Coordinates of C-alpha atoms and ligand atoms in Angstrom, one line a residue:
M129 CA 230.3 15.1 76.3
S130 CA 230.3 18.6 75.0
A131 CA 230.8 19.9 71.5
D132 CA 233.2 17.8 69.5
M133 CA 236.6 18.1 71.2
A134 CA 238.3 16.5 68.2
D135 CA 238.2 19.9 66.4
V136 CA 240.7 21.5 68.8
N137 CA 244.4 21.1 68.6
P138 CA 246.0 23.2 71.4
S139 CA 249.6 24.2 71.1
S140 CA 251.9 22.3 73.3
E141 CA 252.1 25.0 75.9
W142 CA 248.3 24.7 76.4
K143 CA 247.8 21.0 75.9
L144 CA 246.5 19.2 78.9
K145 CA 247.7 15.6 79.2
P146 CA 244.9 13.0 79.6
H147 CA 244.8 11.6 83.1
P148 CA 246.4 8.1 83.3
V149 CA 243.4 6.6 85.2
L150 CA 240.4 9.0 85.2
P151 CA 238.4 9.3 82.0
S152 CA 237.2 12.5 80.3
G153 CA 233.7 13.0 79.0
K154 CA 231.8 12.8 82.3
P155 CA 230.1 16.0 83.4
C156 CA 231.9 17.5 86.4
V157 CA 230.2 19.9 88.8
V158 CA 232.2 22.2 91.1
C159 CA 229.9 23.6 93.7
I160 CA 231.2 26.4 95.9
L161 CA 229.3 26.9 99.2
D162 CA 230.4 30.5 99.7
G163 CA 231.5 31.4 103.2
F164 CA 230.9 27.8 104.5
G165 CA 233.8 27.1 106.8
E166 CA 234.7 24.2 109.1
N167 CA 235.1 26.0 112.4
K168 CA 236.8 24.7 115.5
Y169 CA 233.9 26.1 117.6
K170 CA 231.1 23.6 117.0
D171 CA 228.4 25.2 119.1
E172 CA 225.0 26.9 118.6
Y173 CA 226.7 30.1 117.2
N174 CA 228.2 28.1 114.3
A175 CA 225.4 28.2 111.7
V176 CA 227.1 25.5 109.6
H177 CA 227.1 23.2 112.6
S178 CA 223.6 24.2 113.8
A179 CA 221.9 23.9 110.4
R180 CA 220.3 20.6 109.4
T181 CA 222.6 19.6 106.5
P182 CA 222.2 15.9 105.7
N183 CA 223.8 16.1 102.3
V184 CA 226.9 18.0 103.5
D185 CA 227.1 15.6 106.5
K186 CA 227.1 12.6 104.2
L187 CA 230.0 14.1 102.3
R188 CA 231.8 15.0 105.5
E189 CA 231.4 11.5 106.9
N190 CA 233.2 9.9 103.9
A191 CA 236.7 10.6 105.2
E192 CA 238.3 8.9 102.2
R193 CA 236.7 11.5 99.9
C194 CA 236.4 14.6 102.1
R195 CA 239.1 16.7 103.7
F196 CA 239.7 20.3 104.8
V197 CA 242.1 22.8 103.3
Q198 CA 243.2 26.3 104.3
A199 CA 241.5 29.3 102.7
H200 CA 243.1 32.3 104.5
G201 CA 246.4 34.2 104.8
T202 CA 249.4 33.1 102.8
W203 CA 247.4 30.2 101.4
V204 CA 245.5 32.8 99.2
G205 CA 248.3 35.3 98.8
L206 CA 247.6 37.6 101.7
P207 CA 250.3 39.2 103.9
S208 CA 249.8 37.1 107.1
N209 CA 247.9 34.1 108.4
D210 CA 245.9 36.5 110.6
D211 CA 244.2 37.7 107.3
M212 CA 240.8 36.3 106.6
G213 CA 240.3 34.8 103.2
N214 CA 237.6 36.3 101.0
S215 CA 235.7 35.6 97.8
E216 CA 238.1 37.6 95.5
V217 CA 241.3 35.9 96.5
G218 CA 239.5 32.6 97.0
H219 CA 238.1 32.5 93.5
N220 CA 241.4 33.8 92.1
A221 CA 243.1 30.8 93.7
I222 CA 240.5 28.2 92.8
G223 CA 240.3 29.4 89.2
S224 CA 244.0 29.7 88.7
G225 CA 245.4 26.8 90.6
K226 CA 248.2 28.9 92.1
V227 CA 248.7 31.4 94.9
Y228 CA 249.4 34.9 93.7
K229 CA 250.5 37.8 96.0
Q230 CA 247.3 39.8 96.3
G231 CA 246.3 43.4 96.6
A232 CA 246.9 43.8 100.3
S233 CA 250.4 42.3 100.0
L234 CA 251.2 44.3 96.8
V235 CA 250.2 47.6 98.4
D236 CA 252.2 46.8 101.6
A237 CA 255.3 46.1 99.5
A238 CA 254.8 49.3 97.3
L239 CA 254.5 51.4 100.5
E240 CA 257.4 49.7 102.2
S241 CA 259.7 50.2 99.2
G242 CA 258.4 53.7 98.4
D243 CA 257.7 52.6 94.8
L244 CA 254.1 53.7 95.2
F245 CA 255.2 57.3 95.2
K246 CA 257.5 56.8 92.3
G247 CA 255.0 55.2 89.9
D248 CA 253.2 56.7 86.9
G249 CA 249.9 56.5 88.9
F250 CA 251.1 58.7 91.7
A251 CA 252.7 61.1 89.2
H252 CA 249.3 61.4 87.5
V253 CA 247.5 62.5 90.7
K254 CA 250.5 64.6 91.8
Q255 CA 249.7 67.0 89.0
A256 CA 246.8 68.3 91.1
F257 CA 248.8 69.0 94.2
E258 CA 249.5 72.6 93.3
G259 CA 246.3 74.6 93.6
H260 CA 243.9 71.7 93.8
T261 CA 242.7 69.0 96.2
L262 CA 243.6 65.4 96.6
H263 CA 240.4 63.4 97.5
L264 CA 240.9 59.9 99.0
I265 CA 237.8 57.6 98.9
G266 CA 237.5 54.2 100.4
L267 CA 236.7 51.8 103.2
L268 CA 237.8 53.0 106.7
S269 CA 238.8 49.7 108.2
N270 CA 241.6 47.4 109.2
G271 CA 239.7 44.3 108.0
G272 CA 242.2 43.8 105.2
V273 CA 239.6 42.5 102.7
H274 CA 239.1 45.7 100.7
A275 CA 241.5 48.2 102.4
R276 CA 243.6 48.6 105.5
Y277 CA 243.8 51.7 107.7
E278 CA 247.6 51.5 108.0
Q279 CA 248.0 51.8 104.2
L280 CA 245.6 54.8 104.1
K281 CA 247.6 56.5 106.8
Q282 CA 250.9 56.0 104.9
L283 CA 249.1 57.1 101.7
F284 CA 248.0 60.5 103.0
Q285 CA 251.2 61.1 104.9
G286 CA 253.2 60.2 101.8
A287 CA 251.1 62.4 99.6
Y288 CA 251.8 65.3 102.0
E289 CA 255.5 64.6 101.9
H290 CA 255.3 64.6 98.1
G291 CA 253.6 68.0 98.0
A292 CA 249.9 67.6 98.6
K293 CA 248.6 70.7 100.3
R294 CA 244.9 70.1 100.5
I295 CA 243.6 66.6 101.2
R296 CA 240.0 65.5 101.7
L297 CA 239.0 62.0 103.0
H298 CA 235.7 60.5 102.0
I299 CA 235.2 57.5 104.3
L300 CA 233.0 54.4 104.1
T301 CA 232.3 52.8 107.4
D302 CA 232.7 49.0 107.5
G303 CA 231.1 46.9 110.2
R304 CA 231.2 43.8 107.9
D305 CA 234.8 42.7 107.8
V306 CA 235.3 44.2 111.3
P307 CA 232.9 44.4 114.3
D308 CA 229.9 46.8 114.0
G309 CA 230.6 49.9 115.9
S310 CA 234.3 49.9 115.2
S311 CA 233.8 52.9 112.9
I312 CA 233.9 55.2 116.0
E313 CA 237.4 54.0 116.8
F314 CA 238.6 54.3 113.2
V315 CA 237.1 57.8 112.7
G316 CA 238.7 58.8 116.0
Q317 CA 242.1 57.5 114.9
L318 CA 241.8 59.2 111.5
E319 CA 240.9 62.5 113.1
K320 CA 244.0 62.2 115.3
D321 CA 246.2 61.4 112.3
L322 CA 244.8 64.2 110.2
E323 CA 245.3 66.6 113.1
Q324 CA 249.0 65.8 112.9
L325 CA 249.0 66.6 109.2
R326 CA 247.2 69.9 109.9
A327 CA 249.9 70.7 112.5
K328 CA 252.4 70.5 109.7
G329 CA 250.5 72.9 107.6
C330 CA 248.5 70.5 105.4
D331 CA 244.8 71.3 105.0
A332 CA 243.6 67.8 105.7
L333 CA 239.9 67.0 106.6
I334 CA 237.3 64.4 106.5
A335 CA 234.7 65.6 104.0
S336 CA 232.0 63.0 103.6
G337 CA 231.1 59.4 104.3
G338 CA 228.5 56.7 104.8
G339 CA 228.1 53.0 105.3
R340 CA 229.8 50.7 102.7
M341 CA 226.7 48.7 101.8
H342 CA 224.6 51.9 101.4
V343 CA 227.1 54.3 100.0
T344 CA 229.5 53.9 97.0
M345 CA 230.6 50.3 97.4
D346 CA 228.1 48.4 95.3
R347 CA 229.3 45.5 93.1
Y348 CA 228.2 43.7 89.9
E349 CA 225.7 46.5 89.3
A350 CA 223.4 45.1 92.0
D351 CA 222.2 48.6 92.9
W352 CA 223.6 51.7 91.3
E353 CA 221.7 53.9 93.7
I354 CA 224.4 53.0 96.3
V355 CA 227.0 54.5 94.0
E356 CA 224.8 57.5 93.3
R357 CA 224.5 58.3 97.0
G358 CA 228.2 58.2 97.2
W359 CA 228.7 60.5 94.2
K360 CA 226.3 63.0 95.7
A361 CA 228.1 63.0 99.1
H362 CA 231.7 62.8 97.9
V363 CA 231.6 64.9 94.7
L364 CA 228.6 67.2 95.0
G365 CA 228.6 67.7 98.8
E366 CA 225.0 66.6 99.1
A367 CA 223.6 64.2 101.7
P368 CA 220.6 63.9 104.0
H369 CA 222.8 64.6 107.0
T370 CA 225.4 67.3 107.6
F371 CA 227.8 67.7 110.5
T372 CA 230.8 69.8 111.3
K373 CA 232.7 66.9 112.8
A374 CA 232.9 63.3 111.4
L375 CA 233.0 61.7 114.8
D376 CA 229.6 63.4 115.6
A377 CA 228.3 62.2 112.2
V378 CA 229.1 58.6 112.9
T379 CA 228.0 58.7 116.5
E380 CA 224.7 60.4 115.8
L381 CA 223.8 58.4 112.7
R382 CA 224.5 55.2 114.5
K383 CA 221.6 56.2 116.9
L384 CA 219.1 56.1 114.0
P385 CA 216.7 53.1 114.2
K386 CA 218.3 49.9 112.8
A387 CA 221.5 51.9 112.0
N388 CA 224.8 50.1 111.8
D389 CA 228.2 50.7 110.3
Q390 CA 227.5 48.8 107.1
Y391 CA 224.4 50.8 106.2
L392 CA 225.1 54.1 107.8
E393 CA 223.3 57.0 106.2
P394 CA 225.4 59.3 103.9
F395 CA 226.8 62.5 105.5
V396 CA 228.7 65.6 104.4
I397 CA 231.0 67.6 106.6
V398 CA 230.3 71.3 106.5
D399 CA 232.0 74.4 107.9
G400 CA 230.5 77.0 110.3
E401 CA 228.5 78.5 107.5
G402 CA 227.1 75.2 106.4
K403 CA 229.3 74.9 103.3
A404 CA 230.6 71.5 102.4
V405 CA 234.4 71.4 103.2
G406 CA 235.4 69.1 100.4
T407 CA 233.5 68.7 97.2
V408 CA 235.4 67.5 94.1
Q409 CA 236.1 70.4 91.8
D410 CA 237.6 70.7 88.3
G411 CA 241.3 69.9 88.3
D412 CA 241.2 67.9 91.5
A413 CA 242.7 64.5 92.1
V414 CA 240.7 61.5 93.2
V415 CA 242.2 58.3 94.5
L416 CA 240.2 55.2 95.5
F417 CA 242.3 53.6 98.2
N418 CA 240.6 50.2 98.3
Y419 CA 242.8 47.5 96.7
R420 CA 240.0 45.0 96.1
S421 CA 238.3 45.5 92.8
D422 CA 234.7 44.3 92.9
R423 CA 233.2 47.2 94.9
M424 CA 235.3 49.8 93.2
V425 CA 234.4 49.1 89.6
E426 CA 231.1 51.1 89.5
I427 CA 232.4 54.2 91.3
S428 CA 235.5 54.0 89.0
K429 CA 233.2 54.2 85.9
A430 CA 231.5 57.2 87.4
F431 CA 234.8 59.0 87.8
E432 CA 236.6 57.7 84.7
Y433 CA 234.0 57.8 81.9
E434 CA 232.9 61.1 80.3
N435 CA 230.0 59.2 78.8
F436 CA 228.1 57.7 81.7
S437 CA 224.4 56.9 82.1
A438 CA 224.0 54.7 85.2
F439 CA 222.7 57.7 87.1
D440 CA 222.7 61.5 86.7
R441 CA 226.0 62.8 88.0
V442 CA 224.6 66.4 87.8
R443 CA 228.2 67.7 87.5
Y444 CA 231.2 65.9 86.1
P445 CA 234.4 67.6 87.2
K446 CA 236.7 68.5 84.3
D447 CA 240.4 67.6 84.1
L448 CA 240.1 65.2 86.9
K449 CA 243.3 63.3 87.9
F450 CA 241.6 60.0 88.8
A451 CA 243.4 56.8 89.9
G452 CA 242.7 53.6 91.7
M453 CA 244.9 52.0 94.3
L454 CA 245.1 49.1 91.8
Q455 CA 243.6 48.7 88.3
Y456 CA 240.2 47.1 89.1
D457 CA 239.5 45.5 85.7
G458 CA 242.4 44.4 83.5
D459 CA 240.2 43.9 80.4
L460 CA 238.5 47.3 80.7
K461 CA 241.8 48.9 81.8
L462 CA 239.7 50.5 84.5
P463 CA 240.9 52.8 85.9
K464 CA 243.6 53.8 83.3
N465 CA 245.7 55.2 86.1
Y466 CA 246.5 53.3 89.3
L467 CA 249.1 53.5 92.1
V468 CA 250.1 49.8 92.4
P469 CA 250.0 47.1 89.6
P470 CA 247.5 44.3 90.3
P471 CA 248.5 40.6 90.4
F472 CA 249.1 39.3 86.9
I473 CA 247.2 36.1 86.9
E474 CA 247.7 34.0 83.8
R475 CA 247.0 30.5 82.4
T476 CA 244.0 30.0 84.5
S477 CA 242.0 26.7 84.5
G478 CA 239.2 28.1 82.3
E479 CA 241.6 29.1 79.5
Y480 CA 243.3 25.7 79.6
M481 CA 240.0 23.9 79.5
V482 CA 238.4 25.8 76.6
K483 CA 241.7 25.5 74.6
N484 CA 241.5 21.8 75.1
G485 CA 237.9 21.7 73.8
L486 CA 236.0 21.4 77.0
S487 CA 232.8 23.4 77.4
I488 CA 232.1 25.4 80.6
F489 CA 229.0 26.6 82.4
A490 CA 229.3 29.1 85.2
C491 CA 226.4 30.3 87.3
S492 CA 225.6 32.2 90.4
E493 CA 223.4 35.1 91.5
T494 CA 224.5 38.7 91.1
Q495 CA 226.3 38.9 94.5
K496 CA 228.8 36.1 93.5
F497 CA 228.4 36.2 89.7
G498 CA 231.7 38.1 89.3
H499 CA 233.4 35.6 91.5
V500 CA 232.6 32.5 89.3
T501 CA 233.5 34.5 86.2
F502 CA 235.8 37.6 86.6
F503 CA 237.8 36.5 89.6
W504 CA 237.8 32.8 88.6
N505 CA 239.3 33.8 85.3
G506 CA 242.1 35.8 86.9
N507 CA 240.5 39.3 87.1
R508 CA 239.3 39.2 83.5
S509 CA 235.9 40.2 82.3
G510 CA 234.2 38.3 79.4
Y511 CA 234.7 34.9 77.9
F512 CA 237.9 33.1 76.8
D513 CA 235.8 31.4 74.1
E514 CA 232.1 32.2 73.8
K515 CA 231.5 29.1 71.7
R516 CA 232.6 27.0 74.6
E517 CA 231.5 29.0 77.7
T518 CA 228.1 30.0 79.1
Y519 CA 227.9 32.4 82.1
V520 CA 224.5 32.7 83.7
E521 CA 223.7 35.4 86.3
I522 CA 220.5 35.1 88.4
P523 CA 219.6 38.6 89.6
S524 CA 220.0 38.9 93.4
D525 CA 217.3 40.4 95.7
K526 CA 217.9 44.0 96.7
C527 CA 216.6 43.6 100.2
P528 CA 218.8 42.8 103.2
F529 CA 219.7 39.2 102.8
N530 CA 218.6 38.1 106.3
E531 CA 215.1 39.0 105.2
K532 CA 215.2 36.4 102.3
P533 CA 218.0 34.0 103.4
D534 CA 217.4 31.5 100.6
M535 CA 218.5 34.3 98.2
K536 CA 218.5 32.7 94.7
T537 CA 219.9 29.3 95.8
R538 CA 216.9 27.4 94.3
E539 CA 217.0 29.3 91.0
I540 CA 220.8 28.7 90.7
T541 CA 220.1 25.0 91.3
E542 CA 217.4 24.9 88.6
A543 CA 219.8 26.6 86.1
G544 CA 222.6 24.2 87.1
I545 CA 220.4 21.1 86.7
A546 CA 219.1 22.3 83.3
A547 CA 222.7 22.9 82.1
L548 CA 223.6 19.4 83.3
K549 CA 220.7 17.8 81.5
S550 CA 221.6 19.7 78.3
G551 CA 224.7 17.5 78.1
K552 CA 226.5 20.5 76.6
Y553 CA 229.0 21.1 79.4
D554 CA 232.1 19.3 80.6
L555 CA 232.7 21.5 83.6
L556 CA 229.9 23.3 85.5
R557 CA 230.9 25.7 88.3
I558 CA 228.2 26.9 90.6
N559 CA 228.4 29.3 93.6
Y560 CA 225.8 29.4 96.4
A561 CA 226.1 32.9 97.8
S562 CA 223.9 32.7 100.8
P563 CA 226.0 31.3 103.6
D564 CA 228.4 34.2 103.0
M565 CA 226.0 37.0 102.2
V566 CA 223.5 36.1 104.9
G567 CA 226.5 35.5 107.3
H568 CA 227.5 39.1 106.7
T569 CA 224.2 40.3 108.1
G570 CA 225.1 38.8 111.5
S571 CA 221.8 37.0 111.8
L572 CA 222.4 33.5 113.2
E573 CA 218.9 32.4 112.6
A574 CA 218.8 33.6 109.0
T575 CA 222.3 32.1 108.3
I576 CA 221.2 28.7 109.6
R577 CA 218.2 28.9 107.2
A578 CA 220.6 29.8 104.4
C579 CA 222.8 26.8 105.1
E580 CA 219.8 24.5 105.3
T581 CA 218.5 25.6 101.9
C582 CA 222.0 25.3 100.4
D583 CA 222.2 21.7 101.6
E584 CA 218.8 20.8 100.3
C585 CA 219.6 22.3 96.9
L586 CA 223.1 20.7 96.9
G587 CA 221.3 17.3 97.4
E588 CA 219.2 17.9 94.3
L589 CA 222.2 19.0 92.3
L590 CA 224.4 16.0 93.2
A591 CA 221.5 13.6 92.6
E592 CA 221.3 14.9 89.1
V593 CA 225.1 14.5 88.7
D594 CA 224.7 10.8 89.8
K595 CA 221.8 10.2 87.4
L596 CA 224.0 11.4 84.6
G597 CA 227.0 9.3 85.7
G598 CA 228.9 12.4 86.4
V599 CA 231.4 13.5 89.0
Y600 CA 231.5 16.4 91.5
L601 CA 233.6 18.5 93.8
V602 CA 232.0 20.4 96.7
C603 CA 234.0 23.1 98.4
S604 CA 234.0 26.6 99.8
D605 CA 236.2 29.7 99.4
H606 CA 236.5 30.9 103.0
G607 CA 234.7 30.8 106.3
N608 CA 231.8 33.1 107.4
A609 CA 228.6 31.2 108.4
D610 CA 230.7 28.9 110.7
D611 CA 231.0 31.6 113.3
M612 CA 228.2 34.2 113.9
V613 CA 229.3 35.6 117.2
Q614 CA 232.3 37.6 118.5
R615 CA 234.3 35.5 120.9
N616 CA 236.7 35.8 123.8
K617 CA 239.9 34.7 122.0
K618 CA 241.0 32.6 125.0
T619 CA 237.8 31.0 126.2
G620 CA 235.8 31.0 122.9
Q621 CA 232.8 32.3 124.8
P622 CA 230.6 34.9 123.1
L623 CA 231.4 38.5 123.8
Q624 CA 228.5 40.6 125.0
D625 CA 227.6 44.2 124.7
A626 CA 226.7 46.5 127.6
N627 CA 223.2 45.1 127.6
G628 CA 224.5 41.5 127.9
V629 CA 223.5 40.7 124.3
N630 CA 225.9 38.5 122.3
M631 CA 227.8 40.6 119.8
A632 CA 227.2 39.3 116.2
L633 CA 230.2 38.4 114.0
T634 CA 229.5 39.7 110.5
S635 CA 233.0 39.0 109.0
H636 CA 234.6 36.0 107.4
T637 CA 236.6 33.6 109.6
L638 CA 240.0 31.9 109.5
A639 CA 238.4 28.5 109.4
P640 CA 239.5 25.8 106.9
V641 CA 237.0 24.7 104.3
M642 CA 235.8 21.3 103.1
V643 CA 236.7 19.7 99.8
A644 CA 234.6 16.6 99.0
V645 CA 234.7 14.6 95.7
G646 CA 232.2 12.0 94.5
G647 CA 229.6 11.1 91.9
A648 CA 228.3 7.9 90.2
G649 CA 231.0 8.4 87.5
L650 CA 233.9 8.5 89.9
K651 CA 236.2 5.5 90.0
D652 CA 236.1 3.7 93.3
S653 CA 239.9 3.9 93.5
V654 CA 239.7 7.7 93.9
K655 CA 240.6 8.8 97.4
M656 CA 242.0 11.9 99.1
R657 CA 245.7 11.9 99.4
D658 CA 247.1 11.8 102.9
D659 CA 250.4 13.4 102.2
L660 CA 249.3 17.1 101.8
P661 CA 248.5 18.2 105.4
E662 CA 249.0 21.9 104.6
A663 CA 247.1 22.1 101.3
G664 CA 245.2 25.2 100.5
I665 CA 242.2 26.0 98.3
A666 CA 244.5 26.5 95.3
S667 CA 244.8 22.7 95.2
I668 CA 241.1 22.4 94.3
T669 CA 241.9 23.4 90.7
A670 CA 244.2 20.4 89.9
T671 CA 241.7 18.2 91.6
F672 CA 238.7 19.1 89.4
I673 CA 241.0 19.1 86.3
N674 CA 241.7 15.4 87.3
L675 CA 238.0 14.7 87.7
C676 CA 237.5 16.0 84.2
G677 CA 240.0 13.4 83.0
Y678 CA 243.2 15.5 82.6
E679 CA 246.5 16.0 84.4
A680 CA 246.8 19.6 85.7
P681 CA 249.5 22.0 84.4
S682 CA 252.8 21.0 86.2
D683 CA 253.1 24.4 88.0
Y684 CA 249.6 24.2 89.6
C685 CA 249.3 23.5 93.3
P686 CA 249.1 19.7 93.7
T687 CA 245.9 17.7 93.3
L688 CA 244.2 16.5 96.5
I689 CA 243.3 13.0 95.1
K690 CA 245.1 9.8 94.4
T691 CA 243.8 7.0 92.2
D692 CA 245.9 4.0 93.1
Ligands
LIG726 O1 232.7 42.6 100.0 C1 232.2 42.0 100.9 O2 231.0 41.6 100.9 C2 233.0 41.6 102.1 O3 233.9 42.6 102.4 C3 233.9 40.4 101.6 O4 233.0 39.4 101.3 P1 233.3 38.5 100.0 O5 234.8 38.4 99.9 O6 232.7 37.1 100.4 O7 232.7 39.1 98.8
LIG727 MN1 233.2 34.1 99.4
LIG728 MN1 231.9 37.6 102.2

């Protein structure tokens, strides 16, 4: 039992009703195996299936206490069921217990209605259209996790129609949410679409770029040098490689040893005299066109804050008209100006629990720390109540994760077990990042190792829960490790490149994910309900609130368990 709960008296709107059957006061662990889906392809290319996972297998075999729920598309607020889930929308859903229309859907709607070009954010950047340049920076991809090409196209066409005369694109190649090598196709398409704009008299060019994991799109301050490389290329026009054409840049840079879209070297596009065609100057407008926040926060700080010390910006353009596609941090109000309002996520499970006197422990390593805190709490940084909450970040490695596939799974487990033993917490949420982060490297062997280490650590964690008479819920937020190869959609057979080598899949999958409950402290009568065939991950919230001994708020998605 945590700190005395008698000293809290939440107002009626926040009061959680005690569960009629399940007691409170037992430590409850929610463990998220990030990117650990249950894929229909159960073959050697499914790392979850191929890995030795005796602990997960034991959970999976107990059909009365283990089921699968959807973690993609409309189940997590994305436009269509062809959209992969991801950690941001997944942890929003699991933390809030509800499905909110997410960035991708909000931007689609704002473009569809034209509201995007009528809002205050666009009016802010429009001030630069006379006599200055509009710079658009973001992920060039149709992966739909951080950005979508169709939206970018409508953005720069709309900007031209609303008066932009000079537009510069600073593109980050993907190869993570979409197949490696697809950058060639996206750059080719972008060049065609900009050519049409130039034919109408708009001076529109690609000005710089680089691979998303090497240039600009760092998150959780894992490696500011990634952002610095982006600043140099996009703002200062400085990079190790210069080209006169973006297609040449991507084609040639992909020929470098070990090159791929995710980690492509930074480049700057120059004119015939070798002068950068699109540096950011005083009075220019800069718009970040990614809608997802985690990998836009650091570059946003570099553009937004006069006082900034994460790296030497060398030159900070004056009178910049800066905006994000969305506001990327609601607490920091960062950026101040944005084109589309973010989802307003309120009354999340964390806020309910601390208001009802429960104590919370949240832990992951850097790469997923923001997911078990910021995204879990509805895109809010900081604590709801620092007396009742403890957030622990284990610093992630900076090397490619396939080189050290255990990542910090063991260290996270140690921290979780220590927190459990302290007896201070009612709810402990822990995210094992490696199935997802190693899955994104495309290395099947490394991802199998990541899954095996997660399983070993999960066994230790759950054994501690049992020792303490506690309860647990094991789940995931979306698929990734469950499919490590690109497949023929009809036959399911691996697709091969020109050399007959299987083409790795680095992205998430559409697979459902497991939800398993248990623990020495869980009443025998608790079973999975069998009347919710279409449940999604947003039902995990009510489920763990029940395990903590409370009824969930009435408007949360329904619990997955029954206690007859
Ligand atoms: O940002 C990334 O790493 C990927 O695009 C999405 O992965 P995540 O949603 O698991 O973070
Ligand atoms: Mn994830
Ligand atoms: Mn991922």
